[in-house]
Amino acid sequence: MHWLLAFVIGVAACGGSASTTTSGQSPGATSGAIAGLARDQDSGDPVASAEILVRAQGQLEPLRTTSSKEGIYGFDHLASGRYTLTARYAGQPIEVVNIEVRAPELTVVDLVFTLGRVDPIRIDFTDPESSQIVRYKPKGLAPSIAAIEGTVSDTGTRDRIAGAVITLIGNDQTQNTVSDAHGRYRFETMPGVYTVTAYYSIGGQAQVEVRRSGIDAAGAEVVVVPMWIESGSKR
């Protein structure tokens, strides 16, 4: 199974509906890849046909693609180095700078458009503060259900962390899950106020735990809560 198919399956497992893509051979031992999900901030719906360009530092001509009907996009066979990604949909531009690609790894860069508002969005991929809590109301989520989802990432390398134990505490209940191969997690629960913790063991010796409290999740709402773990690693 090639890398982008695995990415699509991971998105679907965390509440997306992806099943296909427009790109996808495995990056070789000397090349890496960038892929992600484009969606609307308010509804959480995938954004299809967004124009996406990626350019390495010093590269004159960018690589181009468009997001699929499931909002998935991908670039493979990228040389190691720093990249800038620009995306545009319905007149709104998004620019993501300082994306570091390392062979043979996949770097996940999700794109969140604020449809109906054309203000430019600029994100520094090296800055954890660029990933704030956001909320959206997807179609089909019942008023009696609230969802909390997000990603677990390393503050030093910006890499997604697989295998972190995520705990959701609130409403007199505790739920646990494990971040998937792309660092994603998701809970479906009752509306209420919650605490999310992420626990990760480094090399079987050191343990790291982070906590975000006071997360208010309303009915028929998805709250996206990024979690950052400081492992001491650096790129």
PDB file of N, CA and C in Angstrom, residues 38-104:
ATOM      1  N   ALA A  38      -7.718  19.423   2.617  1.00  0.00           N
ATOM      2  CA  ALA A  38      -8.261  20.775   2.526  1.00  0.00           C
ATOM      3  C   ALA A  38      -9.727  20.728   2.936  1.00  0.00           C
ATOM      4  N   ARG A  39     -10.127  21.622   3.859  1.00  0.00           N
ATOM      5  CA  ARG A  39     -11.518  21.615   4.314  1.00  0.00           C
ATOM      6  C   ARG A  39     -11.956  23.016   4.701  1.00  0.00           C
ATOM      7  N   ASP A  40     -13.263  23.169   4.889  1.00  0.00           N
ATOM      8  CA  ASP A  40     -13.862  24.426   5.313  1.00  0.00           C
ATOM      9  C   ASP A  40     -13.884  24.496   6.834  1.00  0.00           C
ATOM     10  N   GLN A  41     -13.472  25.620   7.387  1.00  0.00           N
ATOM     11  CA  GLN A  41     -13.389  25.752   8.844  1.00  0.00           C
ATOM     12  C   GLN A  41     -14.755  25.643   9.506  1.00  0.00           C
ATOM     13  N   ASP A  42     -15.793  26.235   8.917  1.00  0.00           N
ATOM     14  CA  ASP A  42     -17.096  26.286   9.579  1.00  0.00           C
ATOM     15  C   ASP A  42     -17.837  24.959   9.540  1.00  0.00           C
ATOM     16  N   SER A  43     -17.822  24.293   8.389  1.00  0.00           N
ATOM     17  CA  SER A  43     -18.600  23.062   8.234  1.00  0.00           C
ATOM     18  C   SER A  43     -17.771  21.803   8.386  1.00  0.00           C
ATOM     19  N   GLY A  44     -16.455  21.924   8.201  1.00  0.00           N
ATOM     20  CA  GLY A  44     -15.602  20.749   8.200  1.00  0.00           C
ATOM     21  C   GLY A  44     -15.646  19.972   6.903  1.00  0.00           C
ATOM     22  N   ASP A  45     -16.450  20.442   5.928  1.00  0.00           N
ATOM     23  CA  ASP A  45     -16.566  19.731   4.661  1.00  0.00           C
ATOM     24  C   ASP A  45     -15.253  19.800   3.884  1.00  0.00           C
ATOM     25  N   PRO A  46     -14.931  18.736   3.141  1.00  0.00           N
ATOM     26  CA  PRO A  46     -13.737  18.788   2.302  1.00  0.00           C
ATOM     27  C   PRO A  46     -13.884  19.833   1.210  1.00  0.00           C
ATOM     28  N   VAL A  47     -12.779  20.451   0.848  1.00  0.00           N
ATOM     29  CA  VAL A  47     -12.748  21.443  -0.227  1.00  0.00           C
ATOM     30  C   VAL A  47     -12.132  20.787  -1.454  1.00  0.00           C
ATOM     31  N   ALA A  48     -12.939  20.604  -2.490  1.00  0.00           N
ATOM     32  CA  ALA A  48     -12.466  20.009  -3.733  1.00  0.00           C
ATOM     33  C   ALA A  48     -12.014  21.101  -4.697  1.00  0.00           C
ATOM     34  N   SER A  49     -11.069  20.752  -5.546  1.00  0.00           N
ATOM     35  CA  SER A  49     -10.600  21.619  -6.637  1.00  0.00           C
ATOM     36  C   SER A  49      -9.884  22.870  -6.157  1.00  0.00           C
ATOM     37  N   ALA A  50      -9.362  22.844  -4.929  1.00  0.00           N
ATOM     38  CA  ALA A  50      -8.476  23.933  -4.516  1.00  0.00           C
ATOM     39  C   ALA A  50      -7.173  23.821  -5.301  1.00  0.00           C
ATOM     40  N   GLU A  51      -6.665  24.944  -5.777  1.00  0.00           N
ATOM     41  CA  GLU A  51      -5.394  24.957  -6.499  1.00  0.00           C
ATOM     42  C   GLU A  51      -4.255  25.030  -5.485  1.00  0.00           C
ATOM     43  N   ILE A  52      -3.322  24.113  -5.560  1.00  0.00           N
ATOM     44  CA  ILE A  52      -2.249  24.014  -4.569  1.00  0.00           C
ATOM     45  C   ILE A  52      -0.913  23.954  -5.294  1.00  0.00           C
ATOM     46  N   LEU A  53       0.015  24.799  -4.863  1.00  0.00           N
ATOM     47  CA  LEU A  53       1.353  24.861  -5.439  1.00  0.00           C
ATOM     48  C   LEU A  53       2.376  24.670  -4.338  1.00  0.00           C
ATOM     49  N   VAL A  54       3.480  24.030  -4.658  1.00  0.00           N
ATOM     50  CA  VAL A  54       4.570  23.879  -3.707  1.00  0.00           C
ATOM     51  C   VAL A  54       5.876  24.200  -4.417  1.00  0.00           C
ATOM     52  N   ARG A  55       6.746  24.921  -3.700  1.00  0.00           N
ATOM     53  CA  ARG A  55       7.999  25.376  -4.292  1.00  0.00           C
ATOM     54  C   ARG A  55       9.122  25.232  -3.266  1.00  0.00           C
ATOM     55  N   ALA A  56      10.215  24.608  -3.664  1.00  0.00           N
ATOM     56  CA  ALA A  56      11.392  24.510  -2.803  1.00  0.00           C
ATOM     57  C   ALA A  56      12.128  25.843  -2.796  1.00  0.00           C
ATOM     58  N   GLN A  57      12.912  26.073  -1.750  1.00  0.00           N
ATOM     59  CA  GLN A  57      13.731  27.279  -1.705  1.00  0.00           C
ATOM     60  C   GLN A  57      14.654  27.303  -2.913  1.00  0.00           C
ATOM     61  N   GLY A  58      14.623  28.417  -3.647  1.00  0.00           N
ATOM     62  CA  GLY A  58      15.459  28.553  -4.833  1.00  0.00           C
ATOM     63  C   GLY A  58      14.857  27.975  -6.094  1.00  0.00           C
ATOM     64  N   GLN A  59      13.719  27.324  -5.990  1.00  0.00           N
ATOM     65  CA  GLN A  59      13.072  26.725  -7.164  1.00  0.00           C
ATOM     66  C   GLN A  59      12.232  27.780  -7.872  1.00  0.00           C
ATOM     67  N   LEU A  60      12.388  27.899  -9.200  1.00  0.00           N
ATOM     68  CA  LEU A  60      11.675  28.924  -9.947  1.00  0.00           C
ATOM     69  C   LEU A  60      10.252  28.495 -10.292  1.00  0.00           C
ATOM     70  N   GLU A  61      10.094  27.284 -10.791  1.00  0.00           N
ATOM     71  CA  GLU A  61       8.783  26.817 -11.232  1.00  0.00           C
ATOM     72  C   GLU A  61       8.173  25.907 -10.176  1.00  0.00           C
ATOM     73  N   PRO A  62       6.991  26.247  -9.641  1.00  0.00           N
ATOM     74  CA  PRO A  62       6.385  25.401  -8.599  1.00  0.00           C
ATOM     75  C   PRO A  62       5.764  24.141  -9.188  1.00  0.00           C
ATOM     76  N   LEU A  63       5.560  23.156  -8.332  1.00  0.00           N
ATOM     77  CA  LEU A  63       4.749  21.995  -8.666  1.00  0.00           C
ATOM     78  C   LEU A  63       3.293  22.330  -8.365  1.00  0.00           C
ATOM     79  N   ARG A  64       2.377  21.790  -9.154  1.00  0.00           N
ATOM     80  CA  ARG A  64       0.967  22.155  -9.034  1.00  0.00           C
ATOM     81  C   ARG A  64       0.095  20.913  -8.922  1.00  0.00           C
ATOM     82  N   THR A  65      -0.984  21.037  -8.167  1.00  0.00           N
ATOM     83  CA  THR A  65      -2.010  19.999  -8.129  1.00  0.00           C
ATOM     84  C   THR A  65      -3.313  20.644  -7.679  1.00  0.00           C
ATOM     85  N   THR A  66      -4.388  19.878  -7.656  1.00  0.00           N
ATOM     86  CA  THR A  66      -5.656  20.326  -7.096  1.00  0.00           C
ATOM     87  C   THR A  66      -6.154  19.275  -6.112  1.00  0.00           C
ATOM     88  N   SER A  67      -6.898  19.717  -5.128  1.00  0.00           N
ATOM     89  CA  SER A  67      -7.448  18.768  -4.155  1.00  0.00           C
ATOM     90  C   SER A  67      -8.545  17.931  -4.811  1.00  0.00           C
ATOM     91  N   SER A  68      -8.643  16.674  -4.386  1.00  0.00           N
ATOM     92  CA  SER A  68      -9.650  15.760  -4.926  1.00  0.00           C
ATOM     93  C   SER A  68     -11.025  16.101  -4.358  1.00  0.00           C
ATOM     94  N   LYS A  69     -12.039  15.370  -4.782  1.00  0.00           N
ATOM     95  CA  LYS A  69     -13.390  15.644  -4.284  1.00  0.00           C
ATOM     96  C   LYS A  69     -13.502  15.376  -2.793  1.00  0.00           C
ATOM     97  N   GLU A  70     -12.569  14.585  -2.238  1.00  0.00           N
ATOM     98  CA  GLU A  70     -12.539  14.345  -0.791  1.00  0.00           C
ATOM     99  C   GLU A  70     -11.639  15.335  -0.065  1.00  0.00           C
ATOM    100  N   GLY A  71     -11.081  16.315  -0.790  1.00  0.00           N
ATOM    101  CA  GLY A  71     -10.226  17.328  -0.187  1.00  0.00           C
ATOM    102  C   GLY A  71      -8.776  16.922  -0.037  1.00  0.00           C
ATOM    103  N   ILE A  72      -8.398  15.752  -0.552  1.00  0.00           N
ATOM    104  CA  ILE A  72      -7.036  15.249  -0.400  1.00  0.00           C
ATOM    105  C   ILE A  72      -6.142  15.793  -1.508  1.00  0.00           C
ATOM    106  N   TYR A  73      -4.918  16.143  -1.152  1.00  0.00           N
ATOM    107  CA  TYR A  73      -3.922  16.513  -2.156  1.00  0.00           C
ATOM    108  C   TYR A  73      -2.594  15.874  -1.774  1.00  0.00           C
ATOM    109  N   GLY A  74      -1.661  15.835  -2.716  1.00  0.00           N
ATOM    110  CA  GLY A  74      -0.349  15.277  -2.390  1.00  0.00           C
ATOM    111  C   GLY A  74       0.700  15.600  -3.433  1.00  0.00           C
ATOM    112  N   PHE A  75       1.925  15.757  -2.970  1.00  0.00           N
ATOM    113  CA  PHE A  75       3.106  15.906  -3.827  1.00  0.00           C
ATOM    114  C   PHE A  75       4.123  14.866  -3.384  1.00  0.00           C
ATOM    115  N   ASP A  76       4.620  14.065  -4.318  1.00  0.00           N
ATOM    116  CA  ASP A  76       5.634  13.084  -3.946  1.00  0.00           C
ATOM    117  C   ASP A  76       6.929  13.342  -4.715  1.00  0.00           C
ATOM    118  N   HIS A  77       7.932  12.521  -4.436  1.00  0.00           N
ATOM    119  CA  HIS A  77       9.255  12.626  -5.073  1.00  0.00           C
ATOM    120  C   HIS A  77       9.856  14.021  -4.880  1.00  0.00           C
ATOM    121  N   LEU A  78       9.760  14.556  -3.665  1.00  0.00           N
ATOM    122  CA  LEU A  78      10.332  15.861  -3.333  1.00  0.00           C
ATOM    123  C   LEU A  78      11.707  15.672  -2.719  1.00  0.00           C
ATOM    124  N   ALA A  79      12.656  16.479  -3.158  1.00  0.00           N
ATOM    125  CA  ALA A  79      13.984  16.456  -2.555  1.00  0.00           C
ATOM    126  C   ALA A  79      13.909  16.997  -1.133  1.00  0.00           C
ATOM    127  N   SER A  80      14.786  16.523  -0.272  1.00  0.00           N
ATOM    128  CA  SER A  80      14.833  17.036   1.100  1.00  0.00           C
ATOM    129  C   SER A  80      15.129  18.529   1.079  1.00  0.00           C
ATOM    130  N   GLY A  81      14.491  19.274   1.981  1.00  0.00           N
ATOM    131  CA  GLY A  81      14.711  20.711   2.052  1.00  0.00           C
ATOM    132  C   GLY A  81      13.469  21.422   2.535  1.00  0.00           C
ATOM    133  N   ARG A  82      13.502  22.756   2.498  1.00  0.00           N
ATOM    134  CA  ARG A  82      12.378  23.576   2.950  1.00  0.00           C
ATOM    135  C   ARG A  82      11.539  24.021   1.764  1.00  0.00           C
ATOM    136  N   TYR A  83      10.233  24.035   1.988  1.00  0.00           N
ATOM    137  CA  TYR A  83       9.278  24.345   0.929  1.00  0.00           C
ATOM    138  C   TYR A  83       8.276  25.391   1.402  1.00  0.00           C
ATOM    139  N   THR A  84       7.707  26.096   0.426  1.00  0.00           N
ATOM    140  CA  THR A  84       6.563  26.975   0.652  1.00  0.00           C
ATOM    141  C   THR A  84       5.387  26.432  -0.140  1.00  0.00           C
ATOM    142  N   LEU A  85       4.240  26.327   0.516  1.00  0.00           N
ATOM    143  CA  LEU A  85       3.022  25.854  -0.138  1.00  0.00           C
ATOM    144  C   LEU A  85       2.028  27.003  -0.208  1.00  0.00           C
ATOM    145  N   THR A  86       1.433  27.193  -1.360  1.00  0.00           N
ATOM    146  CA  THR A  86       0.365  28.175  -1.510  1.00  0.00           C
ATOM    147  C   THR A  86      -0.870  27.468  -2.054  1.00  0.00           C
ATOM    148  N   ALA A  87      -2.028  27.859  -1.550  1.00  0.00           N
ATOM    149  CA  ALA A  87      -3.290  27.258  -1.977  1.00  0.00           C
ATOM    150  C   ALA A  87      -4.308  28.372  -2.167  1.00  0.00           C
ATOM    151  N   ARG A  88      -5.229  28.140  -3.091  1.00  0.00           N
ATOM    152  CA  ARG A  88      -6.266  29.143  -3.344  1.00  0.00           C
ATOM    153  C   ARG A  88      -7.580  28.442  -3.677  1.00  0.00           C
ATOM    154  N   TYR A  89      -8.652  28.962  -3.061  1.00  0.00           N
ATOM    155  CA  TYR A  89      -9.989  28.459  -3.375  1.00  0.00           C
ATOM    156  C   TYR A  89     -10.989  29.581  -3.136  1.00  0.00           C
ATOM    157  N   ALA A  90     -11.890  29.780  -4.085  1.00  0.00           N
ATOM    158  CA  ALA A  90     -12.951  30.794  -3.983  1.00  0.00           C
ATOM    159  C   ALA A  90     -12.378  32.165  -3.632  1.00  0.00           C
ATOM    160  N   GLY A  91     -11.210  32.467  -4.171  1.00  0.00           N
ATOM    161  CA  GLY A  91     -10.598  33.775  -3.977  1.00  0.00           C
ATOM    162  C   GLY A  91      -9.775  33.926  -2.722  1.00  0.00           C
ATOM    163  N   GLN A  92      -9.742  32.907  -1.857  1.00  0.00           N
ATOM    164  CA  GLN A  92      -8.960  33.013  -0.620  1.00  0.00           C
ATOM    165  C   GLN A  92      -7.616  32.312  -0.770  1.00  0.00           C
ATOM    166  N   PRO A  93      -6.512  33.039  -0.515  1.00  0.00           N
ATOM    167  CA  PRO A  93      -5.193  32.406  -0.564  1.00  0.00           C
ATOM    168  C   PRO A  93      -4.724  31.952   0.818  1.00  0.00           C
ATOM    169  N   ILE A  94      -4.050  30.808   0.848  1.00  0.00           N
ATOM    170  CA  ILE A  94      -3.368  30.317   2.045  1.00  0.00           C
ATOM    171  C   ILE A  94      -1.902  30.115   1.680  1.00  0.00           C
ATOM    172  N   GLU A  95      -1.012  30.617   2.520  1.00  0.00           N
ATOM    173  CA  GLU A  95       0.421  30.395   2.328  1.00  0.00           C
ATOM    174  C   GLU A  95       0.988  29.726   3.577  1.00  0.00           C
ATOM    175  N   VAL A  96       1.696  28.625   3.393  1.00  0.00           N
ATOM    176  CA  VAL A  96       2.351  27.919   4.493  1.00  0.00           C
ATOM    177  C   VAL A  96       3.844  27.910   4.195  1.00  0.00           C
ATOM    178  N   VAL A  97       4.624  28.529   5.080  1.00  0.00           N
ATOM    179  CA  VAL A  97       6.063  28.657   4.845  1.00  0.00           C
ATOM    180  C   VAL A  97       6.840  27.746   5.798  1.00  0.00           C
ATOM    181  N   ASN A  98       8.091  27.509   5.443  1.00  0.00           N
ATOM    182  CA  ASN A  98       9.029  26.737   6.281  1.00  0.00           C
ATOM    183  C   ASN A  98       8.572  25.298   6.518  1.00  0.00           C
ATOM    184  N   ILE A  99       8.048  24.668   5.467  1.00  0.00           N
ATOM    185  CA  ILE A  99       7.721  23.238   5.542  1.00  0.00           C
ATOM    186  C   ILE A  99       8.995  22.460   5.252  1.00  0.00           C
ATOM    187  N   GLU A 100       9.429  21.652   6.193  1.00  0.00           N
ATOM    188  CA  GLU A 100      10.654  20.880   5.981  1.00  0.00           C
ATOM    189  C   GLU A 100      10.308  19.459   5.562  1.00  0.00           C
ATOM    190  N   VAL A 101      10.890  19.041   4.445  1.00  0.00           N
ATOM    191  CA  VAL A 101      10.709  17.691   3.914  1.00  0.00           C
ATOM    192  C   VAL A 101      11.998  16.916   4.123  1.00  0.00           C
ATOM    193  N   ARG A 102      11.862  15.704   4.641  1.00  0.00           N
ATOM    194  CA  ARG A 102      13.013  14.821   4.838  1.00  0.00           C
ATOM    195  C   ARG A 102      12.730  13.469   4.195  1.00  0.00           C
ATOM    196  N   ALA A 103      13.650  13.009   3.382  1.00  0.00           N
ATOM    197  CA  ALA A 103      13.502  11.683   2.769  1.00  0.00           C
ATOM    198  C   ALA A 103      13.702  10.611   3.833  1.00  0.00           C
ATOM    199  N   PRO A 104      12.919   9.529   3.790  1.00  0.00           N
ATOM    200  CA  PRO A 104      11.807   9.224   2.874  1.00  0.00           C
ATOM    201  C   PRO A 104      10.455   9.483   3.523  1.00  0.00           C
TER     202      PRO A 104
END
